[in-house]
Short mmCIF file of C-alpha atoms and ligand atoms in Angstrom, two decimals:
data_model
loop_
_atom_site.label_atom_id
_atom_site.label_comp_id
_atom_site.label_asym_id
_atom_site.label_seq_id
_atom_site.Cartn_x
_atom_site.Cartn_y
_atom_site.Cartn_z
CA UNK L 252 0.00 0.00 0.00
CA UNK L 253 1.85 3.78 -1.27
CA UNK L 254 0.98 6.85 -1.86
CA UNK L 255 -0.17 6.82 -5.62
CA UNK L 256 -2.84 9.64 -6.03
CA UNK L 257 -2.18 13.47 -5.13
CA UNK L 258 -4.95 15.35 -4.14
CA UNK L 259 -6.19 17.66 -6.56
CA UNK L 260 -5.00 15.59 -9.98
CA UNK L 261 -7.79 15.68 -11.92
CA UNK L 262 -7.79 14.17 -15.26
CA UNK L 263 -11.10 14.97 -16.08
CA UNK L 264 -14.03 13.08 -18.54
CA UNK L 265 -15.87 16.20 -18.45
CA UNK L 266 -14.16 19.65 -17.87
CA UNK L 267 -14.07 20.80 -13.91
CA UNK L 268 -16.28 24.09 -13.51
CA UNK L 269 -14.72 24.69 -10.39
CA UNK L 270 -11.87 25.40 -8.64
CA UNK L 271 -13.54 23.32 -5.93
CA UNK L 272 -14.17 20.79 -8.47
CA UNK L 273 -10.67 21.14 -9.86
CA UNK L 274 -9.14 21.01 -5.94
CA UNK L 275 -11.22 17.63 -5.18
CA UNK L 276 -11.23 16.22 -8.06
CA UNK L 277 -15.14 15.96 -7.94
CA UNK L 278 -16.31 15.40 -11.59
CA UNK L 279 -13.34 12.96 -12.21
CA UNK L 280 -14.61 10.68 -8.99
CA UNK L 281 -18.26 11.52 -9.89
CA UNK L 282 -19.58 12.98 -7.78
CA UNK L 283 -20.89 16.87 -6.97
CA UNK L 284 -20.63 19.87 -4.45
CA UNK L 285 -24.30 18.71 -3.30
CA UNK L 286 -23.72 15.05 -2.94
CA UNK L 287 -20.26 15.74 -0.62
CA UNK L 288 -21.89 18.35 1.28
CA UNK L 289 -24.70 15.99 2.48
CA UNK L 290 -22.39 12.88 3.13
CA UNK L 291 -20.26 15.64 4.80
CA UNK L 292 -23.15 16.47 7.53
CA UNK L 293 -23.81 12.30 7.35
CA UNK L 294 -20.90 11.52 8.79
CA UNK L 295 -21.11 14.46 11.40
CA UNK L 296 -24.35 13.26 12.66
CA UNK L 297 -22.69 9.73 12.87
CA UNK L 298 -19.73 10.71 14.61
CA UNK L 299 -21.45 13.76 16.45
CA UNK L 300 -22.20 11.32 19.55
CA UNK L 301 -17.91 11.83 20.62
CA UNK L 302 -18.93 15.21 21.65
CA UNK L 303 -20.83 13.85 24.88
CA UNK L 304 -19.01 10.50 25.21
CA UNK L 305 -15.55 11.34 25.03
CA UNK L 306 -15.61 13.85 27.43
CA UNK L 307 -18.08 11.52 30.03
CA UNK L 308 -14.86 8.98 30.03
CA UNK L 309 -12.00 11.32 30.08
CA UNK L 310 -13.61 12.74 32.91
CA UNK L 311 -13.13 9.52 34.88
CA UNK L 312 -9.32 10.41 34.54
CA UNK L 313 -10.14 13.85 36.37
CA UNK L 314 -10.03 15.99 33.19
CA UNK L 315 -12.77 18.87 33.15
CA UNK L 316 -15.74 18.13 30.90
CA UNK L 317 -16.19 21.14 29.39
CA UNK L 318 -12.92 21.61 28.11
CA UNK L 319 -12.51 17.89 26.88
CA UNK L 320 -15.92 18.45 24.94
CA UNK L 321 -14.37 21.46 23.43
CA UNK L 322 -11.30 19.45 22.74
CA UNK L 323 -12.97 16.93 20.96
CA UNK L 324 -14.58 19.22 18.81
CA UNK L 325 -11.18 21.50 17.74
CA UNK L 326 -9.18 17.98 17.45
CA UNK L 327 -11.75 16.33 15.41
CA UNK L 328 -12.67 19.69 13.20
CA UNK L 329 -8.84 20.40 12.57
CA UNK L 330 -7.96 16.82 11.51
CA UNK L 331 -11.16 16.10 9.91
CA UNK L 332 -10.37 19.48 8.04
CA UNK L 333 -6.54 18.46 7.25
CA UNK L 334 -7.16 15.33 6.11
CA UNK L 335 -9.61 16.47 3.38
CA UNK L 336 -7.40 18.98 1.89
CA UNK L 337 -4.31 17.33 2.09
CA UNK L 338 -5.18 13.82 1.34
CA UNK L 339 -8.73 14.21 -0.55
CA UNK L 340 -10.40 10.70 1.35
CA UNK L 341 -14.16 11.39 2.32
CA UNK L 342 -12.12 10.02 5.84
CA UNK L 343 -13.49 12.09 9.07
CA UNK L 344 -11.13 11.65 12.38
CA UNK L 345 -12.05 12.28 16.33
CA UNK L 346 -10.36 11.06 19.34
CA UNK L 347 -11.07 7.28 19.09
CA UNK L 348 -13.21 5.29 21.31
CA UNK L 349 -10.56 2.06 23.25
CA UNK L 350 -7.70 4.61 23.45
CA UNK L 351 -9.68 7.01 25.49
CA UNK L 352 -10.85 4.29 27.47
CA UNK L 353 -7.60 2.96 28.12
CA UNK L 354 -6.04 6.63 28.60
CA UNK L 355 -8.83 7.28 31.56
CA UNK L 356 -9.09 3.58 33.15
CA UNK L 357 -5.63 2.50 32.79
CA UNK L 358 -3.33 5.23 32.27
CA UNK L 359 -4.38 7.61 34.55
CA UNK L 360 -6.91 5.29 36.61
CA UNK L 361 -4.73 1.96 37.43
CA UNK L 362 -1.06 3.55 36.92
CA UNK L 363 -1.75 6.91 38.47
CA UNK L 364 0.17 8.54 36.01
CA UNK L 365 -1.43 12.51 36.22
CA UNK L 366 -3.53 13.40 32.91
CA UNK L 367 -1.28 16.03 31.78
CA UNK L 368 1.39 13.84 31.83
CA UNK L 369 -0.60 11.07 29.99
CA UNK L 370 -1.52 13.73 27.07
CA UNK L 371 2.74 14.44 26.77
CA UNK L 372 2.46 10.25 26.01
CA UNK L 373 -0.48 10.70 23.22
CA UNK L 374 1.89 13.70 22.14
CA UNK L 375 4.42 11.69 22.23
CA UNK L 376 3.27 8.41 20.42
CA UNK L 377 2.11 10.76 17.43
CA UNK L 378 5.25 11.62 17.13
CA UNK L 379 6.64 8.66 16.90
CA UNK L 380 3.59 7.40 14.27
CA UNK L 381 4.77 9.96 12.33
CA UNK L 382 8.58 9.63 12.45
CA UNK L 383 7.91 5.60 11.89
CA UNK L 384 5.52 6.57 8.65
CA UNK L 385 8.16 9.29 7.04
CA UNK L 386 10.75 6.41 7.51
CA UNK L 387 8.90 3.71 6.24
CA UNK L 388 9.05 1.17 9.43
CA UNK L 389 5.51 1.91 10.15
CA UNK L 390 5.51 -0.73 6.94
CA UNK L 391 7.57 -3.34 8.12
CA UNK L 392 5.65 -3.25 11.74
CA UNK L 393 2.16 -4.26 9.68
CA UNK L 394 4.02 -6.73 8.01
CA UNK L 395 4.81 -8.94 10.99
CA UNK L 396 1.22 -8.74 12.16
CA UNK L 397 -1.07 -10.76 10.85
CA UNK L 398 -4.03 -9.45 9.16
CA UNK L 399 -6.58 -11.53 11.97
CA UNK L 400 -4.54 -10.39 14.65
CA UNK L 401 -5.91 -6.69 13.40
CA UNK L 402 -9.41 -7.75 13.47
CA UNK L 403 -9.12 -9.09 17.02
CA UNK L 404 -7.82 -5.94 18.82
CA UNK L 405 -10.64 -4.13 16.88
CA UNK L 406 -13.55 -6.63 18.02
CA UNK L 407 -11.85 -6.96 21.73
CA UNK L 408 -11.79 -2.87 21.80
CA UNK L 409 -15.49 -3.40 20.61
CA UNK L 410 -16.40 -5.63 23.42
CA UNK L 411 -14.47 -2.99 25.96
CA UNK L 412 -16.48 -0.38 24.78
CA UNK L 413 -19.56 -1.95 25.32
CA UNK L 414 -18.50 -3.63 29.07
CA UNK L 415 -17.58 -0.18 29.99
CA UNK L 416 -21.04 1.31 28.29
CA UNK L 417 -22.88 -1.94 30.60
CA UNK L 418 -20.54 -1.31 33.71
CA UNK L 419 -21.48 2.82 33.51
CA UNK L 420 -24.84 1.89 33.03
CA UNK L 421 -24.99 -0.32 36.05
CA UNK L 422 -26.90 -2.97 34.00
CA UNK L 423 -24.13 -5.28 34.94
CA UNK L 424 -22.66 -5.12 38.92
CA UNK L 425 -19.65 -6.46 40.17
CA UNK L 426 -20.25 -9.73 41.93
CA UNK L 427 -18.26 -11.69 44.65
CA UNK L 428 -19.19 -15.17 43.98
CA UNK L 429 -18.77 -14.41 40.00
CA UNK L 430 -17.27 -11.41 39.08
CA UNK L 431 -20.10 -9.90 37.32
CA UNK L 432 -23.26 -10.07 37.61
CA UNK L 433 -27.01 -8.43 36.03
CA UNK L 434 -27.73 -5.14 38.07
CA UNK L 435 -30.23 -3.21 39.70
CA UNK L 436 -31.93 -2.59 36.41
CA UNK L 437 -35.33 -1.13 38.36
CA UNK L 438 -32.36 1.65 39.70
CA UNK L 439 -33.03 5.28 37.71
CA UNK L 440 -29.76 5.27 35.98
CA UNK L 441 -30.59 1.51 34.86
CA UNK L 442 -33.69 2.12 33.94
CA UNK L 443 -32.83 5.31 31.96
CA UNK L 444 -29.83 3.47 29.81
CA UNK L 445 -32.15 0.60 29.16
CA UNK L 446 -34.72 3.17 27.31
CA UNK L 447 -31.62 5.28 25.93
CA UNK L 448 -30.63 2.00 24.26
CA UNK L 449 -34.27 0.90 22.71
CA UNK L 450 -33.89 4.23 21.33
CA UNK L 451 -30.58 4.49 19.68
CA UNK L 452 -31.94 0.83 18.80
CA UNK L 453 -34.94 1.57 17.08
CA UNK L 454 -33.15 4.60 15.31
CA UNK L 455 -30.64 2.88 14.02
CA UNK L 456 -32.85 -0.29 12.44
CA UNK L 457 -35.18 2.50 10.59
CA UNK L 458 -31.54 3.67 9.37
CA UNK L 459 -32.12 7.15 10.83
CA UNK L 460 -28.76 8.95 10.53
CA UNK L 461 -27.75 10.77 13.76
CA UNK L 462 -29.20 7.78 15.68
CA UNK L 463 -26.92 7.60 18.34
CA UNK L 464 -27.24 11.69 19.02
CA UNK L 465 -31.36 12.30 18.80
CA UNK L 466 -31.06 9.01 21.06
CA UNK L 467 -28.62 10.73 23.90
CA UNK L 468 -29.96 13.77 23.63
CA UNK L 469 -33.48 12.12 23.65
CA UNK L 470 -32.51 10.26 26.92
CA UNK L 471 -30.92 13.50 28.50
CA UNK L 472 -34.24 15.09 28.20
CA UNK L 473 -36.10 12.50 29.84
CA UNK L 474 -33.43 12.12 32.47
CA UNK L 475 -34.20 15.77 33.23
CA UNK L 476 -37.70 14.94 33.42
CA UNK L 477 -37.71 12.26 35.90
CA UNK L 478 -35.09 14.57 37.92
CA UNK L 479 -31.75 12.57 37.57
CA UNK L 480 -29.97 15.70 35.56
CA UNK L 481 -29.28 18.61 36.69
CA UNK L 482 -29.74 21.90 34.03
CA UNK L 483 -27.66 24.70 35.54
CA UNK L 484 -28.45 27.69 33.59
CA UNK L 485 -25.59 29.99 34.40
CA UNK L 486 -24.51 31.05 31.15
CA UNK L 487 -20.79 29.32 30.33
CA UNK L 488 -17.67 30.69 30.76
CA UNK L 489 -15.75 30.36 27.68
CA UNK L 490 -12.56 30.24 29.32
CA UNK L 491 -13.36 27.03 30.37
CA UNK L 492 -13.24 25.79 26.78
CA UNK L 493 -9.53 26.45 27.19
CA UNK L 494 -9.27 24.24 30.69
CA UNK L 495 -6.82 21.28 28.89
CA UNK L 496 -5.52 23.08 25.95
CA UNK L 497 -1.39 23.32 26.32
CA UNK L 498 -1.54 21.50 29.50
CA UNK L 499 0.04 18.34 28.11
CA UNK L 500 3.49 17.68 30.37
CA UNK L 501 6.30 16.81 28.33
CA UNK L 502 9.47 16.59 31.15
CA UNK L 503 6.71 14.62 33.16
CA UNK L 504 6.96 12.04 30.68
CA UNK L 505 10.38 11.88 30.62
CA UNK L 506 10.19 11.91 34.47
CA UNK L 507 8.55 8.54 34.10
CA UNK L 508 10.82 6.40 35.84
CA UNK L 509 11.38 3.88 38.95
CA UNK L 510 8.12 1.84 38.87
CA UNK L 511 6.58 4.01 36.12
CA UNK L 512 9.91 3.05 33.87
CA UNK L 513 8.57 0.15 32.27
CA UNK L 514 4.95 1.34 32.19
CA UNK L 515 6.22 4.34 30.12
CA UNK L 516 7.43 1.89 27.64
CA UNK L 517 4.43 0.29 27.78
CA UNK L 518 1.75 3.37 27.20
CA UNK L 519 3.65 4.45 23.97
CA UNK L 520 3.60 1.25 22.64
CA UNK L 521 -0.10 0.70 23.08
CA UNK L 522 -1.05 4.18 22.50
CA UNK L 523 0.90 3.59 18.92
CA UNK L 524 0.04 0.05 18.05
CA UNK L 525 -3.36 0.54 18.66
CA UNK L 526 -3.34 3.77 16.37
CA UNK L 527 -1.57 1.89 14.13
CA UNK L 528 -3.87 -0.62 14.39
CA UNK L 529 -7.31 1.36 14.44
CA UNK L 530 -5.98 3.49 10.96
CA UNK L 531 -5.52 0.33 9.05
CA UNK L 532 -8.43 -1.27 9.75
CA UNK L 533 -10.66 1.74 9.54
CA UNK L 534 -8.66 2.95 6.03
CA UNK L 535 -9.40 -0.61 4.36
CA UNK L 536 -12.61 -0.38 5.59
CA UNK L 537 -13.93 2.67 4.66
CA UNK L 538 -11.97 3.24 1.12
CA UNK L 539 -13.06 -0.54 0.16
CA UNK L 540 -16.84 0.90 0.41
CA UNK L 541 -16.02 4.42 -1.18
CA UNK L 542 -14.54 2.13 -4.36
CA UNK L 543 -11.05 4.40 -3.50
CA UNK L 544 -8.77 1.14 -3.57
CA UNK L 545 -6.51 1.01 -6.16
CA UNK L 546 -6.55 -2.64 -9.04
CA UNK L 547 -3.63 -3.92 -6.79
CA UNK L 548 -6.03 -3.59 -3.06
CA UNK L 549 -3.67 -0.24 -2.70
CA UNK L 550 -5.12 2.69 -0.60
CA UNK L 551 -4.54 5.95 -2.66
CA UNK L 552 -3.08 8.79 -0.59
CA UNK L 553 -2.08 6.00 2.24
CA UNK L 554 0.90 8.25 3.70
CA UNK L 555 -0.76 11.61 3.53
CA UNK L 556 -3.97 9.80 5.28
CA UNK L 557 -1.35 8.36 8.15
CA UNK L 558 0.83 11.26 8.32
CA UNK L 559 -2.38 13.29 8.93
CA UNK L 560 -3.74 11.02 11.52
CA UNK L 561 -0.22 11.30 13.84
CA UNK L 562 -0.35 15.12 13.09
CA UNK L 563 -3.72 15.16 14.62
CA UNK L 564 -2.88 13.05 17.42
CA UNK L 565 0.00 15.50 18.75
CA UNK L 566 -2.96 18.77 17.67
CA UNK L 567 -5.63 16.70 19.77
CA UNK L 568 -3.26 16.13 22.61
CA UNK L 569 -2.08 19.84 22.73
CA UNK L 570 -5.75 20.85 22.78
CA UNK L 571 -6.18 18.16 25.41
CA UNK L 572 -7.49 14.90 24.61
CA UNK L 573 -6.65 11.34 23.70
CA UNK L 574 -5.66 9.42 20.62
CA UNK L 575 -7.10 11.49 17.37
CA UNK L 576 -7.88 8.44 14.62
CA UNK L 577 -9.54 7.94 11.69
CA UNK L 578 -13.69 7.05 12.30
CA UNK L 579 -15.28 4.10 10.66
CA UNK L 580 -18.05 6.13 10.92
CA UNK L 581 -17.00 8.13 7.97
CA UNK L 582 -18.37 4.94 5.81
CA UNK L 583 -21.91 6.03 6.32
CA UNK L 584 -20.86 9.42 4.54
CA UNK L 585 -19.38 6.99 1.95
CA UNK L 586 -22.90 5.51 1.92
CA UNK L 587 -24.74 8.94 1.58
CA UNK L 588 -22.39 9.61 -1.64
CA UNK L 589 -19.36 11.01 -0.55
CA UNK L 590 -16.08 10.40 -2.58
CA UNK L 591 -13.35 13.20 -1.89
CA UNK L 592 -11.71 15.34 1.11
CA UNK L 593 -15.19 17.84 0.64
CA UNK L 594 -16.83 15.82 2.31
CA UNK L 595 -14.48 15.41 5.51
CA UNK L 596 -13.83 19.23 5.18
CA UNK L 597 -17.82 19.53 5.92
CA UNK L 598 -17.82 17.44 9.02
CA UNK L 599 -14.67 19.57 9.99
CA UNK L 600 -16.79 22.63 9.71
CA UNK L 601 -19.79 21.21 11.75
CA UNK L 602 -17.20 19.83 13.99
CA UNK L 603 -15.81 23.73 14.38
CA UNK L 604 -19.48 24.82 15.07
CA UNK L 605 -20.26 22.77 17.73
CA UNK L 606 -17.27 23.88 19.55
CA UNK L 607 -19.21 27.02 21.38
CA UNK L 608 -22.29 24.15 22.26
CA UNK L 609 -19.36 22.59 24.24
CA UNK L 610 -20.13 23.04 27.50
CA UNK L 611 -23.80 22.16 27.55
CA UNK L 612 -21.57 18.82 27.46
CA UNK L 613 -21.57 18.72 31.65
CA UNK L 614 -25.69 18.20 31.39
CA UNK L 615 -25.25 14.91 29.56
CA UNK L 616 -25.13 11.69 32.35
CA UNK L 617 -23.62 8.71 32.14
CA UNK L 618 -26.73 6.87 32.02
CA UNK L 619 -26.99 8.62 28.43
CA UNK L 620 -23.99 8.13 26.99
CA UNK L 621 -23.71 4.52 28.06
CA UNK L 622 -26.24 3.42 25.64
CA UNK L 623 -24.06 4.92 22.93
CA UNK L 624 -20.91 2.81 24.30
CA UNK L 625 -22.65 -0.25 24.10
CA UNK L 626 -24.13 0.01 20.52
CA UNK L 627 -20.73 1.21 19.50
CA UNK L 628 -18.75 -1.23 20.84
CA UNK L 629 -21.43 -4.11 19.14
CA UNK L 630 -20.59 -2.05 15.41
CA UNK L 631 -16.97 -2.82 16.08
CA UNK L 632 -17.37 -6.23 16.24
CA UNK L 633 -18.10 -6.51 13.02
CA UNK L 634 -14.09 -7.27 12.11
CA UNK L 635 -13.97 -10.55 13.51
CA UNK L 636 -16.01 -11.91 10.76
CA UNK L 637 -12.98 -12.22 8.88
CA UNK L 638 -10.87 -14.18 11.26
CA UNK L 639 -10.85 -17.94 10.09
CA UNK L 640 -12.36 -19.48 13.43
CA UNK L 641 -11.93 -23.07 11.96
CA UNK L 642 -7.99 -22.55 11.86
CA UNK L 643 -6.12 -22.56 15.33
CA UNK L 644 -3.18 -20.84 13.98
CA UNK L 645 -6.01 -18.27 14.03
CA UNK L 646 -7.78 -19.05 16.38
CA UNK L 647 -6.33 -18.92 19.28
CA UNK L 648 -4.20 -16.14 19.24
CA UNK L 649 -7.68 -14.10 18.03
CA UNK L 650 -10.09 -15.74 21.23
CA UNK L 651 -6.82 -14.25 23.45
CA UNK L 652 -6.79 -10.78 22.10
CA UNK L 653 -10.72 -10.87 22.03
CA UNK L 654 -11.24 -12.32 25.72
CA UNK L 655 -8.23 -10.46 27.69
CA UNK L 656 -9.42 -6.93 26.55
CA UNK L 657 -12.30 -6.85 28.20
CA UNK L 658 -11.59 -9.21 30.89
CA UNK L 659 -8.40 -7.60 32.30
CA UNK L 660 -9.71 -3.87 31.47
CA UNK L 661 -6.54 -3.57 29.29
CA UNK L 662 -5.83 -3.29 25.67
CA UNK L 663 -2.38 -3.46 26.43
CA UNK L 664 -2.98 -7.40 28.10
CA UNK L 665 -4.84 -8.40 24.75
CA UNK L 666 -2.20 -7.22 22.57
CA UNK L 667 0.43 -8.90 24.57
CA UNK L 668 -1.93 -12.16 24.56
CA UNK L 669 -2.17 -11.85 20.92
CA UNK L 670 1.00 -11.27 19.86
CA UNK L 671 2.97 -13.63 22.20
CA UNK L 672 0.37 -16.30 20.90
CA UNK L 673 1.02 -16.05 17.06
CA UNK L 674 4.31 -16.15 17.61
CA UNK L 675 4.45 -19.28 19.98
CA UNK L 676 2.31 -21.50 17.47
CA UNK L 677 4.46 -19.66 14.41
CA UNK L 678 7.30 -21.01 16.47
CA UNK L 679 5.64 -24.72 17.32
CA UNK L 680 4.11 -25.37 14.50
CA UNK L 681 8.04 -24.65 12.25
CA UNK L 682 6.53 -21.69 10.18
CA UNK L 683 8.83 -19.02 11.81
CA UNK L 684 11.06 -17.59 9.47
CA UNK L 685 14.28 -14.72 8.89
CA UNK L 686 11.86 -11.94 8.42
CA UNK L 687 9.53 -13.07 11.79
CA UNK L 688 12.81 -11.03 13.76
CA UNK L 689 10.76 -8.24 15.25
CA UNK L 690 7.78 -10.12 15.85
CA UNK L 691 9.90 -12.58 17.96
CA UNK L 692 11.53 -9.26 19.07
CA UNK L 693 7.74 -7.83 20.50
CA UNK L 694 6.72 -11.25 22.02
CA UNK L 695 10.12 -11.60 23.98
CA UNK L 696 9.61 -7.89 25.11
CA UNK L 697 5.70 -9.07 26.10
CA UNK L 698 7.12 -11.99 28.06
CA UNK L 699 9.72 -9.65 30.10
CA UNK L 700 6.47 -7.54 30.63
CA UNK L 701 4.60 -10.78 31.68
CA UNK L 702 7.45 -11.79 34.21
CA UNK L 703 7.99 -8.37 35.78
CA UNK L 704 3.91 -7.99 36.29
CA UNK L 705 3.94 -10.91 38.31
CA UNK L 706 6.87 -10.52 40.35
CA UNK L 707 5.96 -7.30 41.34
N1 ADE Z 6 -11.33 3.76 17.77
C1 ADE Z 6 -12.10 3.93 16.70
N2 ADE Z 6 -11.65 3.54 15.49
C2 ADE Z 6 -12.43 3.70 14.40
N3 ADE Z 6 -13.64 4.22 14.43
C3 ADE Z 6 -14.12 4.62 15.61
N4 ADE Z 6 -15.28 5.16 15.96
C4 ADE Z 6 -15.27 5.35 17.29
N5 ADE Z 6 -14.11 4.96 17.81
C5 ADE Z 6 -13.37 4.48 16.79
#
């Protein structure tokens, strides 16, 4: 996969009117101001729910609500933006749902590390995404992994999504006898996620775009009605938009050491791998509907799209939020039409709008947003289809990845899991060759990990 297309090379069937249509290349991939305008405000509606999640997780890490919301929307407008002009994909990107899960829970939550210092890591690991793309070992990483090994960390992020959507719903409880068990579900919050999710249900069976947004909004307003939100009126400060912007610690990172030393290593690696990891499956997804592969299964534009994402993971984590990556949401604005960088430009735009609706964010419980984890987290799933069950090679390694995500609360366990597995049975079953070196390499490293973890 190379960059092979430029944006704005149009060799036109029919002359370009515009220097819009010149720019994007519109007539040549057939398709019209009008059409990429509409899958433009698709996607937003799609993706629009990020607003009021991504802020009601990265909250549990301490980090102020109202400022993450408005984070979300400048990192997701400015990359959303970039990546349209400079790499022409109908591709929209917002700070991704796993990473920020694993920034709040694990990061900050089980290794204490303080959220500024944690955004200096997603600084940090975009950095290094982008040094590793310029010098083409971002290529020889994929190669080593195998293609179902991909689809597993996206289906086990899917199913940590949704346990975390269940767990903040308190539809599931923890349980001493067996870890989890069903909830209160009669309890208000319960009660509320349970109708928040027959909405954003029904919604998104009768193919209603903006499901997942009418249905937390919906189930905010009835919240309010049975008196489990609280509206405070005071008109908003918009200072506070600015709460996590620049706050990112940089020495602090570098100050990771003693028992944080090998955790350090740790966060970068998952923060990049599962970038790395979220960008190629989402690209192959998304371009394979919008007919933008290339004869050979190439994705046109495939460093511009990569270098954008890491720039926009280093703009999202100055502004002050997690992991900016490419949305596989942006297929239902492939759906609705869209076929160039317009169309992300668009959802940039609406993205930049909703910046100044921000902190209405803070009104927005968990019991709302929860729904929207869950049904999210059941859409990512949808990757494991391609893993070939019947084959253990496969198999096995894939169940690992799947089952330890959730189960440990880590993406960083599954990915060790994973990894350490293929190359085991690679190794057992004599298919390990020369080129295998820095798999063997990352499994060795995830054994050390393995060792230290239980001896200390
Ligand atoms: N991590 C992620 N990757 C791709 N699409 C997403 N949509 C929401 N979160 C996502």
């Amino acid at each position: 996969m190379t960059d092979v297309v430029s944006p704005g090379v149009a060799a036109t069937a029919l002359p370009p009117t515009s220097r819009v249509d010149r720019y994007f290349a519109l007539t040549e991939r057939g398709t019209t101001t009008r059409t990429e305008i509409l899958a433009g405000v698709t996607t937003f509606l799609t993706m629009a729910y990020i607003v009021l999640v991504n802020p009601s997780i990265l909250s549990a890490a301490g980090m102020p609500v109202a400022s993450v919301a408005a984070a979300t929307c400048f990192a997701a407008a400015f990359a959303s933006i970039l990546m349209g002009l400079v790499a022409n994909t109908p591709l929209a990107l917002a700070p991704g749902m796993g990473l920020n899960a694993y920034f709040a829970f694990t990061v900050v939550g089980q290794m204490g590390v303080p959220w500024p210092v944690a955004l200096g890591c997603v600084f940090i690991s975009g950095l290094a995404f982008l040094i590793l793309t310029l010098t083409g070992v971002r290529q020889m990483i994929v190669a080593v992994i195998p293609p179902y090994l991909f689809a597993a960390v996206a289906g086990g992020i899917g199913l940590f999504i949704g346990f975390i959507g269940l767990k903040n719903a308190g539809i599931i409880a923890a349980n001493p006898a067996t870890f989890v068990a069903l909830g209160d579900l009669k309890a208000p919050g319960a009660a509320l996620a349970l109708l928040g999710l027959a909405v954003i249900g029904a919604l998104s069976v009768w193919n209603v775009r903006g499901a997942m947004l009418f249905g937390i909004v919906g189930t905010t307003i009835v919240g309010w009605l049975t008196g489990q939100v609280s509206v405070n009126p005071a008109p908003y400060d918009l200072s506070a938009l600015t709460g996590t912007a620049f706050k990112l610690d940089l020495p602090g990172v570098l100050g990771l050491t003693g028992t944080h030393g090998i955790g350090l290593v740790e966060i970068l690696f998952v923060f990049l791998f599962v970038d790395l990891f979220d960008n190629i499956g989402t690209l192959v997804a998304v371009t394979k509907r919008a007919g933008l592969m290339d004869a050979a299964g190439r994705i046109p534009g495939l460093n511009r799209i990569l270098i954008t994402d890491a720039v926009a993971t280093m703009v999202g984590s100055i502004a002050g939020t997690s992991t900016v990556t490419s949305y596989v949401e942006s297929a239902a604005g492939v759906q609705a039409g869209g076929r160039t960088g317009l169309t992300a430009v668009v959802t940039g735009i609406l993205f930049l709008a909703t910046m100044f609706v921000a902190p209405y964010a803070q009104i927005v419980p968990l019991a709302a947003t929860a729904p929207a984890l869950i049904i999210v987290g059941g859409l990512m799933l949808l990757p494991l289809t391609e893993i070939e069950w019947e084959d253990p090679m496969a198999a096995i390694p894939a169940f690992l990845t799947v089952a330890m995500i959730p189960l440990t609360f880590s993406i960083a366990n599954g990915l060790a899991f994973g990894i350490t597995a293929h190359a085991a049975l690679k190794l057992i079953r004599g298919r390990a060759t020369r080129t295998d070196w820095f798999l063997f390499l990352l499994a060795g490293l995830f054994v050390v990990r393995f060792v230290w973890m239980s001896a200390a």
